[in-house]
PDB file of C-alpha atoms and ligand atoms in Angstrom:
ATOM      1  CA  UNK A  49      43.425 200.384  23.127  1.00  0.00           C
ATOM      2  CA  UNK A  50      40.695 198.762  20.820  1.00  0.00           C
ATOM      3  CA  UNK A  51      42.465 196.766  17.801  1.00  0.00           C
ATOM      4  CA  UNK A  52      40.456 197.138  13.864  1.00  0.00           C
ATOM      5  CA  UNK A  53      39.949 193.308  14.307  1.00  0.00           C
ATOM      6  CA  UNK A  54      38.176 193.425  17.975  1.00  0.00           C
ATOM      7  CA  UNK A  55      35.954 196.630  16.021  1.00  0.00           C
ATOM      8  CA  UNK A  56      34.975 194.814  13.412  1.00  0.00           C
ATOM      9  CA  UNK A  57      34.498 192.116  15.940  1.00  0.00           C
ATOM     10  CA  UNK A  58      32.217 193.564  17.214  1.00  0.00           C
ATOM     11  CA  UNK A  59      30.261 195.079  14.275  1.00  0.00           C
ATOM     12  CA  UNK A  60      29.899 191.509  13.821  1.00  0.00           C
ATOM     13  CA  UNK A  61      28.072 190.064  16.882  1.00  0.00           C
ATOM     14  CA  UNK A  62      24.707 190.585  15.984  1.00  0.00           C
ATOM     15  CA  UNK A  63      25.905 186.802  13.999  1.00  0.00           C
ATOM     16  CA  UNK A  64      27.602 184.765  16.812  1.00  0.00           C
ATOM     17  CA  UNK A  65      28.153 182.078  14.627  1.00  0.00           C
ATOM     18  CA  UNK A  66      28.866 181.868  11.025  1.00  0.00           C
ATOM     19  CA  UNK A  67      29.021 179.205   8.557  1.00  0.00           C
ATOM     20  CA  UNK A  68      29.175 179.386   4.943  1.00  0.00           C
ATOM     21  CA  UNK A  69      29.404 176.623   2.261  1.00  0.00           C
ATOM     22  CA  UNK A  70      30.448 173.992   4.856  1.00  0.00           C
ATOM     23  CA  UNK A  71      31.652 170.925   3.256  1.00  0.00           C
ATOM     24  CA  UNK A  72      32.720 167.313   4.965  1.00  0.00           C
ATOM     25  CA  UNK A  73      32.963 164.111   3.572  1.00  0.00           C
ATOM     26  CA  UNK A  74      33.665 160.727   5.140  1.00  0.00           C
ATOM     27  CA  UNK A  75      35.164 158.408   2.009  1.00  0.00           C
ATOM     28  CA  UNK A  76      32.144 158.191   0.771  1.00  0.00           C
ATOM     29  CA  UNK A  77      29.644 159.429   2.586  1.00  0.00           C
ATOM     30  CA  UNK A  78      29.501 162.923   2.467  1.00  0.00           C
ATOM     31  CA  UNK A  79      27.920 164.332   5.788  1.00  0.00           C
ATOM     32  CA  UNK A  80      27.411 168.170   4.832  1.00  0.00           C
ATOM     33  CA  UNK A  81      26.915 169.094   1.153  1.00  0.00           C
ATOM     34  CA  UNK A  82      27.525 173.206   1.577  1.00  0.00           C
ATOM     35  CA  UNK A  83      25.862 174.350   4.583  1.00  0.00           C
ATOM     36  CA  UNK A  84      25.137 177.890   5.058  1.00  0.00           C
ATOM     37  CA  UNK A  85      23.644 178.866   8.580  1.00  0.00           C
ATOM     38  CA  UNK A  86      23.955 182.162  10.341  1.00  0.00           C
ATOM     39  CA  UNK A  87      22.912 182.157  14.253  1.00  0.00           C
ATOM     40  CA  UNK A  88      22.449 185.842  16.355  1.00  0.00           C
ATOM     41  CA  UNK A  89      23.766 186.168  19.220  1.00  0.00           C
ATOM     42  CA  UNK A  90      21.324 185.582  22.159  1.00  0.00           C
ATOM     43  CA  UNK A  91      19.398 182.715  20.268  1.00  0.00           C
ATOM     44  CA  UNK A  92      18.522 179.603  21.584  1.00  0.00           C
ATOM     45  CA  UNK A  93      19.385 177.916  18.830  1.00  0.00           C
ATOM     46  CA  UNK A  94      17.853 173.940  17.957  1.00  0.00           C
ATOM     47  CA  UNK A  95      19.666 172.114  15.540  1.00  0.00           C
ATOM     48  CA  UNK A  96      17.172 168.873  14.468  1.00  0.00           C
ATOM     49  CA  UNK A  97      17.803 166.242  11.520  1.00  0.00           C
ATOM     50  CA  UNK A  98      17.000 162.891  11.143  1.00  0.00           C
ATOM     51  CA  UNK A  99      20.032 160.295  12.360  1.00  0.00           C
ATOM     52  CA  UNK A 100      22.898 160.987   9.925  1.00  0.00           C
ATOM     53  CA  UNK A 101      21.649 164.179   8.528  1.00  0.00           C
ATOM     54  CA  UNK A 102      25.034 166.003   9.902  1.00  0.00           C
ATOM     55  CA  UNK A 103      24.375 167.464  13.002  1.00  0.00           C
ATOM     56  CA  UNK A 104      26.902 166.241  15.315  1.00  0.00           C
ATOM     57  CA  UNK A 105      29.463 167.399  11.973  1.00  0.00           C
ATOM     58  CA  UNK A 106      28.544 170.151  12.374  1.00  0.00           C
ATOM     59  CA  UNK A 107      28.924 170.550  16.134  1.00  0.00           C
ATOM     60  CA  UNK A 108      32.538 168.268  15.824  1.00  0.00           C
ATOM     61  CA  UNK A 109      33.513 171.305  13.266  1.00  0.00           C
ATOM     62  CA  UNK A 110      32.331 174.124  15.495  1.00  0.00           C
ATOM     63  CA  UNK A 111      34.142 172.945  18.521  1.00  0.00           C
ATOM     64  CA  UNK A 112      37.424 172.606  16.583  1.00  0.00           C
ATOM     65  CA  UNK A 113      36.990 168.686  17.046  1.00  0.00           C
ATOM     66  CA  UNK A 114      37.008 168.238  13.185  1.00  0.00           C
ATOM     67  CA  UNK A 115      38.198 170.091  10.138  1.00  0.00           C
ATOM     68  CA  UNK A 116      36.127 170.516   7.171  1.00  0.00           C
ATOM     69  CA  UNK A 117      37.465 170.240   4.297  1.00  0.00           C
ATOM     70  CA  UNK A 118      36.165 173.595   2.681  1.00  0.00           C
ATOM     71  CA  UNK A 119      33.839 176.409   3.417  1.00  0.00           C
ATOM     72  CA  UNK A 120      34.418 178.999   6.532  1.00  0.00           C
ATOM     73  CA  UNK A 121      33.151 178.877  10.158  1.00  0.00           C
ATOM     74  CA  UNK A 122      33.337 181.243  12.570  1.00  0.00           C
ATOM     75  CA  UNK A 123      32.393 181.616  15.905  1.00  0.00           C
ATOM     76  CA  UNK A 124      32.083 185.522  17.628  1.00  0.00           C
ATOM     77  CA  UNK A 125      34.062 186.725  14.827  1.00  0.00           C
ATOM     78  CA  UNK A 126      37.032 183.983  15.162  1.00  0.00           C
ATOM     79  CA  UNK A 127      37.716 181.192  12.309  1.00  0.00           C
ATOM     80  CA  UNK A 128      37.631 177.666  14.101  1.00  0.00           C
ATOM     81  CA  UNK A 129      40.227 176.595  11.466  1.00  0.00           C
ATOM     82  CA  UNK A 130      42.889 179.390  11.742  1.00  0.00           C
ATOM     83  CA  UNK A 131      42.441 180.264  15.204  1.00  0.00           C
ATOM     84  CA  UNK A 132      41.087 177.507  16.507  1.00  0.00           C
ATOM     85  CA  UNK A 133      41.952 178.240  20.486  1.00  0.00           C
ATOM     86  CA  UNK A 134      40.827 181.267  20.141  1.00  0.00           C
ATOM     87  CA  UNK A 135      37.305 180.287  19.151  1.00  0.00           C
ATOM     88  CA  UNK A 136      37.552 177.693  21.549  1.00  0.00           C
ATOM     89  CA  UNK A 137      37.493 180.201  24.626  1.00  0.00           C
ATOM     90  CA  UNK A 138      34.471 181.618  23.092  1.00  0.00           C
ATOM     91  CA  UNK A 139      32.692 178.013  23.978  1.00  0.00           C
ATOM     92  CA  UNK A 140      31.353 175.759  26.584  1.00  0.00           C
ATOM     93  CA  UNK A 141      30.867 172.098  25.238  1.00  0.00           C
ATOM     94  CA  UNK A 142      28.158 169.619  26.879  1.00  0.00           C
ATOM     95  CA  UNK A 143      28.787 166.711  24.969  1.00  0.00           C
ATOM     96  CA  UNK A 144      26.347 164.009  24.991  1.00  0.00           C
ATOM     97  CA  UNK A 145      28.249 161.147  26.843  1.00  0.00           C
ATOM     98  CA  UNK A 146      29.100 161.966  30.594  1.00  0.00           C
ATOM     99  CA  UNK A 147      32.712 162.665  30.749  1.00  0.00           C
ATOM    100  CA  UNK A 148      33.272 163.745  34.149  1.00  0.00           C
ATOM    101  CA  UNK A 149      35.789 162.623  36.540  1.00  0.00           C
ATOM    102  CA  UNK A 150      33.919 160.246  38.406  1.00  0.00           C
ATOM    103  CA  UNK A 151      36.321 159.839  41.512  1.00  0.00           C
ATOM    104  CA  UNK A 152      36.816 163.451  41.910  1.00  0.00           C
ATOM    105  CA  UNK A 153      34.077 165.836  43.706  1.00  0.00           C
ATOM    106  CA  UNK A 154      31.957 168.510  41.632  1.00  0.00           C
ATOM    107  CA  UNK A 155      34.320 171.475  42.712  1.00  0.00           C
ATOM    108  CA  UNK A 156      37.311 169.277  41.397  1.00  0.00           C
ATOM    109  CA  UNK A 157      36.174 168.778  38.480  1.00  0.00           C
ATOM    110  CA  UNK A 158      35.648 172.426  37.918  1.00  0.00           C
ATOM    111  CA  UNK A 159      38.941 173.053  39.601  1.00  0.00           C
ATOM    112  CA  UNK A 160      40.779 171.091  36.721  1.00  0.00           C
ATOM    113  CA  UNK A 161      38.457 172.218  33.792  1.00  0.00           C
ATOM    114  CA  UNK A 162      39.421 175.935  34.994  1.00  0.00           C
ATOM    115  CA  UNK A 163      42.921 174.881  35.269  1.00  0.00           C
ATOM    116  CA  UNK A 164      42.673 173.631  31.656  1.00  0.00           C
ATOM    117  CA  UNK A 165      41.289 176.753  30.219  1.00  0.00           C
ATOM    118  CA  UNK A 166      44.230 179.173  32.159  1.00  0.00           C
ATOM    119  CA  UNK A 167      41.802 180.907  34.240  1.00  0.00           C
ATOM    120  CA  UNK A 168      43.710 181.878  37.987  1.00  0.00           C
ATOM    121  CA  UNK A 169      43.269 180.168  40.948  1.00  0.00           C
ATOM    122  CA  UNK A 170      41.176 183.058  41.967  1.00  0.00           C
ATOM    123  CA  UNK A 171      39.021 182.990  39.050  1.00  0.00           C
ATOM    124  CA  UNK A 172      38.295 179.187  39.779  1.00  0.00           C
ATOM    125  CA  UNK A 173      37.351 179.399  43.083  1.00  0.00           C
ATOM    126  CA  UNK A 174      35.178 182.667  42.061  1.00  0.00           C
ATOM    127  CA  UNK A 175      33.757 180.909  39.214  1.00  0.00           C
ATOM    128  CA  UNK A 176      33.337 177.793  40.753  1.00  0.00           C
ATOM    129  CA  UNK A 177      30.879 178.931  43.848  1.00  0.00           C
ATOM    130  CA  UNK A 178      29.047 180.209  41.598  1.00  0.00           C
ATOM    131  CA  UNK A 179      28.363 177.754  39.134  1.00  0.00           C
ATOM    132  CA  UNK A 180      27.566 175.286  41.957  1.00  0.00           C
ATOM    133  CA  UNK A 181      24.929 177.722  43.033  1.00  0.00           C
ATOM    134  CA  UNK A 182      23.694 178.001  39.777  1.00  0.00           C
ATOM    135  CA  UNK A 183      23.165 174.972  39.028  1.00  0.00           C
ATOM    136  CA  UNK A 184      22.118 173.922  42.598  1.00  0.00           C
ATOM    137  CA  UNK A 185      25.351 171.544  43.424  1.00  0.00           C
ATOM    138  CA  UNK A 186      26.479 173.462  46.129  1.00  0.00           C
ATOM    139  CA  UNK A 187      25.270 171.070  48.706  1.00  0.00           C
ATOM    140  CA  UNK A 188      27.464 168.171  47.438  1.00  0.00           C
ATOM    141  CA  UNK A 189      30.019 169.939  46.090  1.00  0.00           C
ATOM    142  CA  UNK A 190      32.452 168.140  47.676  1.00  0.00           C
ATOM    143  CA  UNK A 191      31.122 164.552  47.414  1.00  0.00           C
ATOM    144  CA  UNK A 192      32.335 161.878  44.192  1.00  0.00           C
ATOM    145  CA  UNK A 193      30.359 162.557  40.786  1.00  0.00           C
ATOM    146  CA  UNK A 194      30.178 158.721  40.950  1.00  0.00           C
ATOM    147  CA  UNK A 195      27.076 159.183  43.836  1.00  0.00           C
ATOM    148  CA  UNK A 196      25.623 161.378  41.437  1.00  0.00           C
ATOM    149  CA  UNK A 197      22.344 160.674  40.031  1.00  0.00           C
ATOM    150  CA  UNK A 198      21.971 161.058  36.337  1.00  0.00           C
ATOM    151  CA  UNK A 199      20.577 165.113  36.538  1.00  0.00           C
ATOM    152  CA  UNK A 200      23.036 165.533  38.694  1.00  0.00           C
ATOM    153  CA  UNK A 201      26.034 164.558  36.491  1.00  0.00           C
ATOM    154  CA  UNK A 202      24.136 166.894  34.018  1.00  0.00           C
ATOM    155  CA  UNK A 203      24.249 169.987  35.852  1.00  0.00           C
ATOM    156  CA  UNK A 204      27.810 169.552  36.818  1.00  0.00           C
ATOM    157  CA  UNK A 205      28.760 169.089  32.913  1.00  0.00           C
ATOM    158  CA  UNK A 206      26.569 172.321  32.442  1.00  0.00           C
ATOM    159  CA  UNK A 207      28.295 173.650  35.101  1.00  0.00           C
ATOM    160  CA  UNK A 208      31.425 173.325  33.907  1.00  0.00           C
ATOM    161  CA  UNK A 209      30.885 173.884  30.323  1.00  0.00           C
ATOM    162  CA  UNK A 210      29.979 178.024  31.878  1.00  0.00           C
ATOM    163  CA  UNK A 211      33.081 177.958  34.106  1.00  0.00           C
ATOM    164  CA  UNK A 212      35.569 180.496  31.770  1.00  0.00           C
ATOM    165  CA  UNK A 213      32.616 182.015  30.576  1.00  0.00           C
ATOM    166  CA  UNK A 214      31.785 181.133  27.244  1.00  0.00           C
ATOM    167  CA  UNK A 215      29.637 183.709  24.550  1.00  0.00           C
ATOM    168  CA  UNK A 216      27.762 180.341  23.028  1.00  0.00           C
ATOM    169  CA  UNK A 217      27.291 177.111  24.485  1.00  0.00           C
ATOM    170  CA  UNK A 218      26.645 173.915  22.374  1.00  0.00           C
ATOM    171  CA  UNK A 219      24.588 171.174  24.104  1.00  0.00           C
ATOM    172  CA  UNK A 220      24.340 167.617  22.346  1.00  0.00           C
ATOM    173  CA  UNK A 221      21.273 165.993  23.048  1.00  0.00           C
ATOM    174  CA  UNK A 222      21.247 167.552  27.162  1.00  0.00           C
ATOM    175  CA  UNK A 223      18.176 165.970  28.390  1.00  0.00           C
ATOM    176  CA  UNK A 224      18.928 162.671  27.110  1.00  0.00           C
ATOM    177  CA  UNK A 225      17.966 159.244  29.233  1.00  0.00           C
ATOM    178  CA  UNK A 226      16.476 161.516  32.111  1.00  0.00           C
ATOM    179  CA  UNK A 227      13.177 161.381  33.387  1.00  0.00           C
ATOM    180  CA  UNK A 228      10.347 164.234  32.607  1.00  0.00           C
ATOM    181  CA  UNK A 229      10.647 166.101  35.866  1.00  0.00           C
ATOM    182  CA  UNK A 230      14.721 166.330  35.763  1.00  0.00           C
ATOM    183  CA  UNK A 231      14.137 167.089  32.019  1.00  0.00           C
ATOM    184  CA  UNK A 232      11.857 169.850  33.048  1.00  0.00           C
ATOM    185  CA  UNK A 233      14.231 171.089  35.613  1.00  0.00           C
ATOM    186  CA  UNK A 234      17.819 170.979  32.910  1.00  0.00           C
ATOM    187  CA  UNK A 235      15.125 173.336  30.550  1.00  0.00           C
ATOM    188  CA  UNK A 236      14.704 175.992  33.212  1.00  0.00           C
ATOM    189  CA  UNK A 237      18.587 176.069  33.526  1.00  0.00           C
ATOM    190  CA  UNK A 238      19.235 176.286  30.021  1.00  0.00           C
ATOM    191  CA  UNK A 239      16.454 179.345  29.718  1.00  0.00           C
ATOM    192  CA  UNK A 240      18.406 180.933  33.086  1.00  0.00           C
ATOM    193  CA  UNK A 241      21.843 180.582  30.839  1.00  0.00           C
ATOM    194  CA  UNK A 242      20.389 181.843  27.456  1.00  0.00           C
ATOM    195  CA  UNK A 243      18.570 184.866  29.555  1.00  0.00           C
ATOM    196  CA  UNK A 244      21.932 185.727  30.886  1.00  0.00           C
ATOM    197  CA  UNK A 245      23.065 186.749  27.467  1.00  0.00           C
ATOM    198  CA  UNK A 246      24.729 183.396  26.289  1.00  0.00           C
ATOM    199  CA  UNK A 247      23.527 182.059  22.657  1.00  0.00           C
ATOM    200  CA  UNK A 248      22.942 178.345  22.994  1.00  0.00           C
ATOM    201  CA  UNK A 249      23.345 175.814  20.169  1.00  0.00           C
ATOM    202  CA  UNK A 250      21.421 172.618  20.914  1.00  0.00           C
ATOM    203  CA  UNK A 251      20.691 169.213  19.353  1.00  0.00           C
ATOM    204  CA  UNK A 252      17.908 167.072  20.316  1.00  0.00           C
ATOM    205  CA  UNK A 253      15.722 164.102  19.303  1.00  0.00           C
ATOM    206  CA  UNK A 254      13.096 165.883  21.538  1.00  0.00           C
ATOM    207  CA  UNK A 255      11.180 167.473  18.950  1.00  0.00           C
ATOM    208  CA  UNK A 256       8.994 169.173  21.975  1.00  0.00           C
ATOM    209  CA  UNK A 257      12.297 170.201  23.792  1.00  0.00           C
ATOM    210  CA  UNK A 258      13.201 172.235  20.519  1.00  0.00           C
ATOM    211  CA  UNK A 259       9.582 173.241  20.443  1.00  0.00           C
ATOM    212  CA  UNK A 260       9.734 174.738  24.133  1.00  0.00           C
ATOM    213  CA  UNK A 261      12.670 176.372  24.539  1.00  0.00           C
ATOM    214  CA  UNK A 262      13.858 177.568  21.093  1.00  0.00           C
ATOM    215  CA  UNK A 263      13.707 180.748  19.395  1.00  0.00           C
ATOM    216  CA  UNK A 264      14.949 179.572  15.986  1.00  0.00           C
ATOM    217  CA  UNK A 265      15.276 176.074  14.758  1.00  0.00           C
ATOM    218  CA  UNK A 266      17.240 174.670  12.055  1.00  0.00           C
ATOM    219  CA  UNK A 267      16.395 171.588  10.100  1.00  0.00           C
ATOM    220  CA  UNK A 268      19.138 169.776   8.514  1.00  0.00           C
ATOM    221  CA  UNK A 269      18.507 167.063   6.042  1.00  0.00           C
ATOM    222  CA  UNK A 270      21.331 165.415   3.783  1.00  0.00           C
ATOM    223  CA  UNK A 271      23.989 168.312   4.989  1.00  0.00           C
ATOM    224  CA  UNK A 272      21.911 170.665   4.085  1.00  0.00           C
ATOM    225  CA  UNK A 273      19.857 173.079   5.591  1.00  0.00           C
ATOM    226  CA  UNK A 274      16.397 172.949   3.946  1.00  0.00           C
ATOM    227  CA  UNK A 275      14.328 174.793   6.731  1.00  0.00           C
ATOM    228  CA  UNK A 276      14.914 177.655   9.282  1.00  0.00           C
ATOM    229  CA  UNK A 277      12.720 180.007  11.620  1.00  0.00           C
ATOM    230  CA  UNK A 278      11.169 180.463  14.785  1.00  0.00           C
ATOM    231  CA  UNK A 279       9.446 176.813  15.690  1.00  0.00           C
ATOM    232  CA  UNK A 280       6.110 179.253  15.654  1.00  0.00           C
ATOM    233  CA  UNK A 281       6.907 180.504  11.494  1.00  0.00           C
ATOM    234  CA  UNK A 282       7.848 176.586  10.616  1.00  0.00           C
ATOM    235  CA  UNK A 283       4.532 175.767  11.592  1.00  0.00           C
ATOM    236  CA  UNK A 284       2.734 178.677   9.979  1.00  0.00           C
ATOM    237  CA  UNK A 285       5.348 177.910   6.841  1.00  0.00           C
ATOM    238  CA  UNK A 286       3.522 173.930   6.819  1.00  0.00           C
ATOM    239  CA  UNK A 287      -0.215 175.092   7.750  1.00  0.00           C
ATOM    240  CA  UNK A 288      -1.278 175.374  11.551  1.00  0.00           C
ATOM    241  CA  UNK A 289      -4.599 172.791  11.368  1.00  0.00           C
ATOM    242  CA  UNK A 290      -3.283 169.112  10.821  1.00  0.00           C
ATOM    243  CA  UNK A 291      -6.247 166.809   9.804  1.00  0.00           C
ATOM    244  CA  UNK A 292      -5.127 163.335   9.997  1.00  0.00           C
ATOM    245  CA  UNK A 293      -6.863 161.040   7.714  1.00  0.00           C
ATOM    246  CA  UNK A 294      -7.599 157.322   8.802  1.00  0.00           C
ATOM    247  CA  UNK A 295      -6.942 155.719   5.383  1.00  0.00           C
ATOM    248  CA  UNK A 296      -6.232 151.822   4.520  1.00  0.00           C
ATOM    249  CA  UNK A 297      -2.547 152.538   4.068  1.00  0.00           C
ATOM    250  CA  UNK A 298      -2.186 153.929   7.724  1.00  0.00           C
ATOM    251  CA  UNK A 299      -3.231 157.582   8.913  1.00  0.00           C
ATOM    252  CA  UNK A 300      -2.459 160.749   5.707  1.00  0.00           C
ATOM    253  CA  UNK A 301      -1.829 164.222   7.097  1.00  0.00           C
ATOM    254  CA  UNK A 302      -2.767 166.930   5.459  1.00  0.00           C
ATOM    255  CA  UNK A 303      -2.075 170.953   6.382  1.00  0.00           C
ATOM    256  CA  UNK A 304      -4.791 173.830   6.052  1.00  0.00           C
ATOM    257  CA  UNK A 305      -3.815 177.215   6.470  1.00  0.00           C
ATOM    258  CA  UNK A 306      -7.178 177.583   9.363  1.00  0.00           C
ATOM    259  CA  UNK A 307     -10.301 175.224  10.651  1.00  0.00           C
ATOM    260  CA  UNK A 308     -12.388 175.989   8.349  1.00  0.00           C
ATOM    261  CA  UNK A 309     -10.886 174.888   5.726  1.00  0.00           C
ATOM    262  CA  UNK A 310      -9.776 171.796   7.275  1.00  0.00           C
ATOM    263  CA  UNK A 311     -13.286 171.583   8.562  1.00  0.00           C
ATOM    264  CA  UNK A 312     -15.112 171.709   5.280  1.00  0.00           C
ATOM    265  CA  UNK A 313     -12.031 169.329   3.485  1.00  0.00           C
ATOM    266  CA  UNK A 314     -13.370 166.571   6.550  1.00  0.00           C
ATOM    267  CA  UNK A 315     -16.960 166.658   5.903  1.00  0.00           C
ATOM    268  CA  UNK A 316     -15.924 166.171   1.912  1.00  0.00           C
ATOM    269  CA  UNK A 317     -14.449 163.197   3.462  1.00  0.00           C
ATOM    270  CA  UNK A 318     -15.147 159.528   3.453  1.00  0.00           C
ATOM    271  CA  UNK A 319     -14.242 157.737   6.684  1.00  0.00           C
ATOM    272  CA  UNK A 320     -12.963 159.105  10.006  1.00  0.00           C
ATOM    273  CA  UNK A 321     -10.757 161.861  10.465  1.00  0.00           C
ATOM    274  CA  UNK A 322      -8.940 164.106  13.154  1.00  0.00           C
ATOM    275  CA  UNK A 323      -8.682 167.778  13.086  1.00  0.00           C
ATOM    276  CA  UNK A 324      -5.762 169.080  15.613  1.00  0.00           C
ATOM    277  CA  UNK A 325      -3.088 172.391  15.749  1.00  0.00           C
ATOM    278  CA  UNK A 326       0.201 171.160  13.818  1.00  0.00           C
ATOM    279  CA  UNK A 327       3.415 171.116  16.080  1.00  0.00           C
ATOM    280  CA  UNK A 328       7.691 170.973  15.484  1.00  0.00           C
ATOM    281  CA  UNK A 329       6.995 166.719  14.492  1.00  0.00           C
ATOM    282  CA  UNK A 330       4.529 168.010  11.700  1.00  0.00           C
ATOM    283  CA  UNK A 331       7.141 169.889  10.604  1.00  0.00           C
ATOM    284  CA  UNK A 332       9.622 167.909  10.750  1.00  0.00           C
ATOM    285  CA  UNK A 333       8.320 165.046   9.152  1.00  0.00           C
ATOM    286  CA  UNK A 334       6.919 166.791   5.917  1.00  0.00           C
ATOM    287  CA  UNK A 335       9.886 168.528   5.373  1.00  0.00           C
ATOM    288  CA  UNK A 336      12.038 165.618   5.349  1.00  0.00           C
ATOM    289  CA  UNK A 337       9.589 162.563   5.338  1.00  0.00           C
ATOM    290  CA  UNK A 338      11.100 160.967   8.238  1.00  0.00           C
ATOM    291  CA  UNK A 339      10.632 160.814  11.823  1.00  0.00           C
ATOM    292  CA  UNK A 340      13.248 162.450  14.034  1.00  0.00           C
ATOM    293  CA  UNK A 341      14.552 158.813  15.304  1.00  0.00           C
ATOM    294  CA  UNK A 342      13.914 157.257  11.878  1.00  0.00           C
TER     295      UNK A 342
HETATM  296  P1  ATP B 482      22.744 161.203  14.649  1.00  0.00           P
HETATM  297  O1  ATP B 482      21.307 161.978  14.978  1.00  0.00           O
HETATM  298  O2  ATP B 482      22.778 159.920  14.208  1.00  0.00           O
HETATM  299  O3  ATP B 482      23.556 161.644  15.990  1.00  0.00           O
HETATM  300  P2  ATP B 482      24.030 162.716  12.649  1.00  0.00           P
HETATM  301  O4  ATP B 482      22.697 164.281  11.879  1.00  0.00           O
HETATM  302  O5  ATP B 482      24.262 163.888  14.227  1.00  0.00           O
HETATM  303  O6  ATP B 482      23.162 161.814  12.947  1.00  0.00           O
HETATM  304  P3  ATP B 482      26.359 162.737  11.711  1.00  0.00           P
HETATM  305  O7  ATP B 482      27.002 162.132  12.950  1.00  0.00           O
HETATM  306  O8  ATP B 482      26.711 164.074  11.649  1.00  0.00           O
HETATM  307  O9  ATP B 482      24.539 162.939  12.021  1.00  0.00           O
HETATM  308  O10 ATP B 482      26.894 162.202  10.400  1.00  0.00           O
HETATM  309  C1  ATP B 482      26.654 162.445   8.951  1.00  0.00           C
HETATM  310  C2  ATP B 482      26.845 161.314   7.921  1.00  0.00           C
HETATM  311  O11 ATP B 482      28.899 160.953   8.185  1.00  0.00           O
HETATM  312  C3  ATP B 482      26.672 160.410   8.876  1.00  0.00           C
HETATM  313  O12 ATP B 482      25.613 159.300   6.905  1.00  0.00           O
HETATM  314  C4  ATP B 482      27.677 159.340   9.394  1.00  0.00           C
HETATM  315  O13 ATP B 482      27.219 157.801   9.032  1.00  0.00           O
HETATM  316  C5  ATP B 482      28.992 159.836   8.966  1.00  0.00           C
HETATM  317  N1  ATP B 482      29.910 159.855   9.798  1.00  0.00           N
HETATM  318  C6  ATP B 482      29.999 160.288  10.512  1.00  0.00           C
HETATM  319  N2  ATP B 482      31.074 160.587  11.180  1.00  0.00           N
HETATM  320  C7  ATP B 482      31.777 159.659  10.647  1.00  0.00           C
HETATM  321  C8  ATP B 482      32.840 159.420  10.674  1.00  0.00           C
HETATM  322  N3  ATP B 482      34.178 159.247  11.390  1.00  0.00           N
HETATM  323  N4  ATP B 482      33.816 158.249   9.479  1.00  0.00           N
HETATM  324  C9  ATP B 482      32.873 157.922   8.078  1.00  0.00           C
HETATM  325  N5  ATP B 482      31.427 158.366   8.759  1.00  0.00           N
HETATM  326  C10 ATP B 482      30.663 159.207   9.202  1.00  0.00           C
END
């Protein structure tokens, strides 16, 4: 029978992740300062912010690794502080550092994950095979992971995160250190996971990655959300056309709502200037005053 709580949860499913007035302090450092953020089910969400903005702290709280000082966080309606085990079942995590068992094969790594999540041996076998083929590792399923390339290890980490059919997948800088071709292949895989229904939350320092993949982006700075919207909306908000003016003290960036305005601005300028379309990096820089890796 469907309980009142299940009905309530179904009703709330429009928001897969709810973060309300979240605070976290490490001694003198305020990592999160009253963060509010709702992420709709089915989104491909990108969390961006300068170094130290609080992104990892958010992900650690969402994945039940860190306890918040105050505030409320739910994943698919489950409170990560009050119901951490239940909340954990909703989540698949792909951490930044490779934490596979190097001596074991790909298949064995998946098997152990399934056991830890209380899956039956039959389900582990079934899901394990499905996941190995989903990430294209079925041919080398029995090879020890220590022989895998960086890209293969990442794919295996993704397969492992998906083993227990989570509704939300967290990926912390999933393509860091990978070459361009491998990165693009991973993007395709992530898109497929999202198309199959999982909500994705990704942190990345590659702005073009967020622009290519995410339907919604949140920019965090000093532990607060300072911008939220689709990459296109955020670009429209600061101005879709950029003029880069070569000034004596460096490049000055000016935003315009259309090319006509930008061109007439250039005509009035002394010295050289360049006109181009704005991108998410410009939005980031304009809002935070910093480049992504500063
Ligand atoms: P990056 O992009 O560099 O990974 P981030 O946005 O993920 O940064 P967090 O790692 O969440 O930022 O850190 C937010 C702030 O909290 C930073 O000032 C960081 O130094 C501080 N911090 C994080 N974890 C701890 C900890 N365990 N002890 C003390 N300070 C911490």
